[in-house]
C-alpha cells in the first residue's frame, strides 16, 4: 500500500496533473466547477496513463498473467475488446467527491495522484467481477479478495 505522505519522484507531466487537480478541486470547493466534471477530467487522465500498456503492468491477476502467456505462445496480441481475455488496468483506489475536498495543494495532489495511479492488470471478466465490491465501497487490496481474484507481482 502507498504512503501518501511520501513525496514521489515527479515528472513534468506529474506536476502538470497535480496542478490541474489542485485547481479543479479548488473550483469544486468554491462552487465554480461541478464535482462530476472535475472527476471526469481526473479519471480520464488516470486512465490515459495506461492506454496500450496493460501487458507491461507487473502487478496482475493470475488469470491476466495466463492470458498474456497464452497469447505470447501463439504469437498474437491479446485482444483489446469484445473478449473475456481483453486486459484492463484496474485502479486499486477510488477517486470521488470526497477526494476533491481532502487535498488542497499541488504537493498533496502529487502524492495522491501517485497513489491513485496504482493499477493491477486484470481480465475483462475479472474487471466485471470487481464492480460488485467497488459498488459496496470495497477498494484497495480487499476488493480483489472480495472478488476471488489472486494477484501476483512479476519480478
PDB file of C-alpha atoms in Angstrom:
ATOM      1  CA  UNK A   1       0.000   0.000   0.000  1.00  0.00           C
ATOM      2  CA  UNK A   2       1.199   3.520  -0.700  1.00  0.00           C
ATOM      3  CA  UNK A   3       2.132   6.147   1.832  1.00  0.00           C
ATOM      4  CA  UNK A   4       0.631   9.419   0.615  1.00  0.00           C
ATOM      5  CA  UNK A   5       2.952  11.395   2.890  1.00  0.00           C
ATOM      6  CA  UNK A   6       5.994  10.348   0.883  1.00  0.00           C
ATOM      7  CA  UNK A   7       6.884  12.696  -1.955  1.00  0.00           C
ATOM      8  CA  UNK A   8       7.166  10.653  -5.157  1.00  0.00           C
ATOM      9  CA  UNK A   9       9.661  11.401  -7.888  1.00  0.00           C
ATOM     10  CA  UNK A  10       7.692  13.624 -10.216  1.00  0.00           C
ATOM     11  CA  UNK A  11       7.931  14.167 -13.942  1.00  0.00           C
ATOM     12  CA  UNK A  12       6.840  17.398 -15.611  1.00  0.00           C
ATOM     13  CA  UNK A  13       3.629  15.618 -16.600  1.00  0.00           C
ATOM     14  CA  UNK A  14       3.030  14.545 -12.981  1.00  0.00           C
ATOM     15  CA  UNK A  15       3.446  18.142 -11.861  1.00  0.00           C
ATOM     16  CA  UNK A  16       1.020  19.408 -14.522  1.00  0.00           C
ATOM     17  CA  UNK A  17      -1.528  16.784 -13.480  1.00  0.00           C
ATOM     18  CA  UNK A  18      -1.149  17.723  -9.803  1.00  0.00           C
ATOM     19  CA  UNK A  19      -1.532  21.414 -10.629  1.00  0.00           C
ATOM     20  CA  UNK A  20      -4.671  20.690 -12.664  1.00  0.00           C
ATOM     21  CA  UNK A  21      -6.123  18.518  -9.870  1.00  0.00           C
ATOM     22  CA  UNK A  22      -5.466  21.232  -7.282  1.00  0.00           C
ATOM     23  CA  UNK A  23      -7.207  23.858  -9.438  1.00  0.00           C
ATOM     24  CA  UNK A  24     -10.141  21.586 -10.204  1.00  0.00           C
ATOM     25  CA  UNK A  25     -10.536  20.717  -6.517  1.00  0.00           C
ATOM     26  CA  UNK A  26     -10.393  24.389  -5.589  1.00  0.00           C
ATOM     27  CA  UNK A  27     -13.017  25.125  -8.234  1.00  0.00           C
ATOM     28  CA  UNK A  28     -15.251  22.441  -6.734  1.00  0.00           C
ATOM     29  CA  UNK A  29     -14.772  23.734  -3.176  1.00  0.00           C
ATOM     30  CA  UNK A  30     -15.567  27.294  -4.304  1.00  0.00           C
ATOM     31  CA  UNK A  31     -18.606  26.248  -6.342  1.00  0.00           C
ATOM     32  CA  UNK A  32     -17.184  27.145  -9.774  1.00  0.00           C
ATOM     33  CA  UNK A  33     -16.816  23.553 -11.019  1.00  0.00           C
ATOM     34  CA  UNK A  34     -19.219  20.656 -10.601  1.00  0.00           C
ATOM     35  CA  UNK A  35     -17.609  17.694  -8.824  1.00  0.00           C
ATOM     36  CA  UNK A  36     -18.775  15.300 -11.552  1.00  0.00           C
ATOM     37  CA  UNK A  37     -16.964  17.367 -14.204  1.00  0.00           C
ATOM     38  CA  UNK A  38     -13.741  17.555 -12.180  1.00  0.00           C
ATOM     39  CA  UNK A  39     -13.863  13.806 -11.540  1.00  0.00           C
ATOM     40  CA  UNK A  40     -14.492  13.086 -15.241  1.00  0.00           C
ATOM     41  CA  UNK A  41     -11.358  15.020 -16.199  1.00  0.00           C
ATOM     42  CA  UNK A  42      -9.203  13.446 -13.480  1.00  0.00           C
ATOM     43  CA  UNK A  43     -10.433   9.896 -14.174  1.00  0.00           C
ATOM     44  CA  UNK A  44      -9.732  10.376 -17.882  1.00  0.00           C
ATOM     45  CA  UNK A  45      -6.157  11.430 -17.109  1.00  0.00           C
ATOM     46  CA  UNK A  46      -5.671   8.470 -14.758  1.00  0.00           C
ATOM     47  CA  UNK A  47      -6.949   6.008 -17.388  1.00  0.00           C
ATOM     48  CA  UNK A  48      -4.961   7.585 -20.203  1.00  0.00           C
ATOM     49  CA  UNK A  49      -1.697   6.782 -18.449  1.00  0.00           C
ATOM     50  CA  UNK A  50      -2.247   3.046 -19.054  1.00  0.00           C
ATOM     51  CA  UNK A  51      -3.541   3.041 -22.621  1.00  0.00           C
ATOM     52  CA  UNK A  52      -1.902   0.195 -24.563  1.00  0.00           C
ATOM     53  CA  UNK A  53       0.372  -0.683 -21.611  1.00  0.00           C
ATOM     54  CA  UNK A  54      -1.575  -3.493 -19.938  1.00  0.00           C
ATOM     55  CA  UNK A  55       0.870  -6.293 -20.758  1.00  0.00           C
ATOM     56  CA  UNK A  56       3.666  -4.285 -19.138  1.00  0.00           C
ATOM     57  CA  UNK A  57       1.903  -3.966 -15.775  1.00  0.00           C
ATOM     58  CA  UNK A  58       3.894  -6.169 -13.406  1.00  0.00           C
ATOM     59  CA  UNK A  59       1.164  -6.500 -10.776  1.00  0.00           C
ATOM     60  CA  UNK A  60      -1.554  -8.646 -12.266  1.00  0.00           C
ATOM     61  CA  UNK A  61      -4.092 -11.322 -11.589  1.00  0.00           C
ATOM     62  CA  UNK A  62      -3.154 -14.939 -12.149  1.00  0.00           C
ATOM     63  CA  UNK A  63      -5.803 -15.048 -14.901  1.00  0.00           C
ATOM     64  CA  UNK A  64      -4.371 -11.976 -16.661  1.00  0.00           C
ATOM     65  CA  UNK A  65      -0.888 -13.493 -16.477  1.00  0.00           C
ATOM     66  CA  UNK A  66      -2.196 -16.732 -18.017  1.00  0.00           C
ATOM     67  CA  UNK A  67      -3.797 -14.707 -20.845  1.00  0.00           C
ATOM     68  CA  UNK A  68      -0.525 -12.873 -21.550  1.00  0.00           C
ATOM     69  CA  UNK A  69       1.409 -16.154 -21.649  1.00  0.00           C
ATOM     70  CA  UNK A  70      -1.192 -17.940 -23.772  1.00  0.00           C
ATOM     71  CA  UNK A  71      -1.272 -15.225 -26.432  1.00  0.00           C
ATOM     72  CA  UNK A  72       2.521 -14.840 -26.381  1.00  0.00           C
ATOM     73  CA  UNK A  73       2.862 -18.581 -27.086  1.00  0.00           C
ATOM     74  CA  UNK A  74       0.558 -18.154 -30.081  1.00  0.00           C
ATOM     75  CA  UNK A  75       2.494 -15.113 -31.258  1.00  0.00           C
ATOM     76  CA  UNK A  76      -0.614 -12.950 -31.428  1.00  0.00           C
ATOM     77  CA  UNK A  77      -1.583  -9.852 -29.463  1.00  0.00           C
ATOM     78  CA  UNK A  78      -4.024 -10.050 -26.582  1.00  0.00           C
ATOM     79  CA  UNK A  79      -7.477  -8.888 -27.716  1.00  0.00           C
ATOM     80  CA  UNK A  80      -8.240  -5.279 -26.808  1.00  0.00           C
ATOM     81  CA  UNK A  81     -12.055  -5.523 -26.698  1.00  0.00           C
ATOM     82  CA  UNK A  82     -15.034  -7.875 -27.080  1.00  0.00           C
ATOM     83  CA  UNK A  83     -13.336 -10.778 -25.319  1.00  0.00           C
ATOM     84  CA  UNK A  84     -13.149 -12.061 -21.751  1.00  0.00           C
ATOM     85  CA  UNK A  85      -9.387 -12.236 -22.404  1.00  0.00           C
ATOM     86  CA  UNK A  86      -9.063  -8.483 -23.021  1.00  0.00           C
ATOM     87  CA  UNK A  87      -6.870  -6.861 -20.397  1.00  0.00           C
ATOM     88  CA  UNK A  88      -7.786  -3.943 -18.192  1.00  0.00           C
ATOM     89  CA  UNK A  89      -5.693  -1.679 -15.952  1.00  0.00           C
ATOM     90  CA  UNK A  90      -7.809  -1.660 -12.804  1.00  0.00           C
ATOM     91  CA  UNK A  91      -7.215   1.180 -10.348  1.00  0.00           C
ATOM     92  CA  UNK A  92      -6.770  -0.018  -6.779  1.00  0.00           C
ATOM     93  CA  UNK A  93      -8.186   3.128  -5.218  1.00  0.00           C
ATOM     94  CA  UNK A  94     -11.279   5.208  -5.792  1.00  0.00           C
ATOM     95  CA  UNK A  95     -11.326   8.895  -6.610  1.00  0.00           C
ATOM     96  CA  UNK A  96     -14.575  10.578  -5.583  1.00  0.00           C
ATOM     97  CA  UNK A  97     -16.073  13.888  -4.475  1.00  0.00           C
ATOM     98  CA  UNK A  98     -14.585  13.409  -1.001  1.00  0.00           C
ATOM     99  CA  UNK A  99     -11.124  13.178  -2.570  1.00  0.00           C
ATOM    100  CA  UNK A 100     -11.676  16.608  -4.116  1.00  0.00           C
ATOM    101  CA  UNK A 101     -12.403  18.022  -0.655  1.00  0.00           C
ATOM    102  CA  UNK A 102      -9.424  16.321   1.037  1.00  0.00           C
ATOM    103  CA  UNK A 103      -6.434  17.769  -0.812  1.00  0.00           C
ATOM    104  CA  UNK A 104      -5.600  21.454  -1.260  1.00  0.00           C
ATOM    105  CA  UNK A 105      -2.054  21.873  -2.508  1.00  0.00           C
ATOM    106  CA  UNK A 106      -0.193  20.773  -5.602  1.00  0.00           C
ATOM    107  CA  UNK A 107       2.177  18.727  -3.410  1.00  0.00           C
ATOM    108  CA  UNK A 108      -0.735  16.938  -1.721  1.00  0.00           C
ATOM    109  CA  UNK A 109      -2.249  16.183  -5.116  1.00  0.00           C
ATOM    110  CA  UNK A 110       1.111  14.966  -6.421  1.00  0.00           C
ATOM    111  CA  UNK A 111       1.213  12.315  -3.696  1.00  0.00           C
ATOM    112  CA  UNK A 112      -2.484  11.453  -4.028  1.00  0.00           C
ATOM    113  CA  UNK A 113      -2.331  11.089  -7.818  1.00  0.00           C
ATOM    114  CA  UNK A 114       0.710   8.847  -7.403  1.00  0.00           C
ATOM    115  CA  UNK A 115      -1.401   6.628  -5.119  1.00  0.00           C
ATOM    116  CA  UNK A 116      -4.438   6.784  -7.423  1.00  0.00           C
ATOM    117  CA  UNK A 117      -2.338   5.712 -10.430  1.00  0.00           C
ATOM    118  CA  UNK A 118      -1.643   2.309  -8.849  1.00  0.00           C
ATOM    119  CA  UNK A 119      -3.142  -0.333 -11.112  1.00  0.00           C
ATOM    120  CA  UNK A 120      -3.447  -4.083 -11.404  1.00  0.00           C
ATOM    121  CA  UNK A 121      -3.797  -5.829 -14.753  1.00  0.00           C
ATOM    122  CA  UNK A 122      -6.961  -7.953 -14.806  1.00  0.00           C
ATOM    123  CA  UNK A 123      -9.023  -9.660 -17.486  1.00  0.00           C
ATOM    124  CA  UNK A 124     -12.243  -8.151 -18.795  1.00  0.00           C
ATOM    125  CA  UNK A 125     -14.209 -10.817 -16.937  1.00  0.00           C
ATOM    126  CA  UNK A 126     -12.412 -10.004 -13.686  1.00  0.00           C
ATOM    127  CA  UNK A 127     -12.969  -6.305 -14.251  1.00  0.00           C
ATOM    128  CA  UNK A 128     -16.685  -7.026 -14.427  1.00  0.00           C
ATOM    129  CA  UNK A 129     -16.453  -9.148 -11.244  1.00  0.00           C
ATOM    130  CA  UNK A 130     -14.739  -6.232  -9.449  1.00  0.00           C
ATOM    131  CA  UNK A 131     -17.756  -3.990  -9.976  1.00  0.00           C
ATOM    132  CA  UNK A 132     -19.652  -5.647  -7.109  1.00  0.00           C
ATOM    133  CA  UNK A 133     -17.081  -4.975  -4.350  1.00  0.00           C
ATOM    134  CA  UNK A 134     -16.477  -1.468  -5.722  1.00  0.00           C
ATOM    135  CA  UNK A 135     -20.206  -0.713  -5.536  1.00  0.00           C
ATOM    136  CA  UNK A 136     -20.093  -1.956  -1.935  1.00  0.00           C
ATOM    137  CA  UNK A 137     -17.324   0.549  -1.186  1.00  0.00           C
ATOM    138  CA  UNK A 138     -14.555  -2.055  -1.052  1.00  0.00           C
ATOM    139  CA  UNK A 139     -11.308  -0.737  -2.541  1.00  0.00           C
ATOM    140  CA  UNK A 140      -7.588  -1.411  -2.360  1.00  0.00           C
ATOM    141  CA  UNK A 141      -6.286  -4.936  -1.909  1.00  0.00           C
ATOM    142  CA  UNK A 142      -9.538  -6.029  -0.255  1.00  0.00           C
ATOM    143  CA  UNK A 143     -11.616  -5.690  -3.430  1.00  0.00           C
ATOM    144  CA  UNK A 144      -9.565  -8.378  -5.195  1.00  0.00           C
ATOM    145  CA  UNK A 145     -10.008 -10.780  -2.288  1.00  0.00           C
ATOM    146  CA  UNK A 146     -13.737  -9.993  -2.238  1.00  0.00           C
ATOM    147  CA  UNK A 147     -13.965 -10.841  -5.954  1.00  0.00           C
ATOM    148  CA  UNK A 148     -11.926 -14.053  -5.532  1.00  0.00           C
ATOM    149  CA  UNK A 149      -9.020 -12.703  -7.613  1.00  0.00           C
ATOM    150  CA  UNK A 150      -5.481 -13.827  -6.814  1.00  0.00           C
ATOM    151  CA  UNK A 151      -2.753 -11.287  -7.550  1.00  0.00           C
ATOM    152  CA  UNK A 152       0.877 -11.850  -8.441  1.00  0.00           C
ATOM    153  CA  UNK A 153       3.770  -9.457  -8.954  1.00  0.00           C
ATOM    154  CA  UNK A 154       6.290 -10.208 -11.667  1.00  0.00           C
ATOM    155  CA  UNK A 155       9.951  -9.549 -10.919  1.00  0.00           C
TER     156      UNK A 155
END
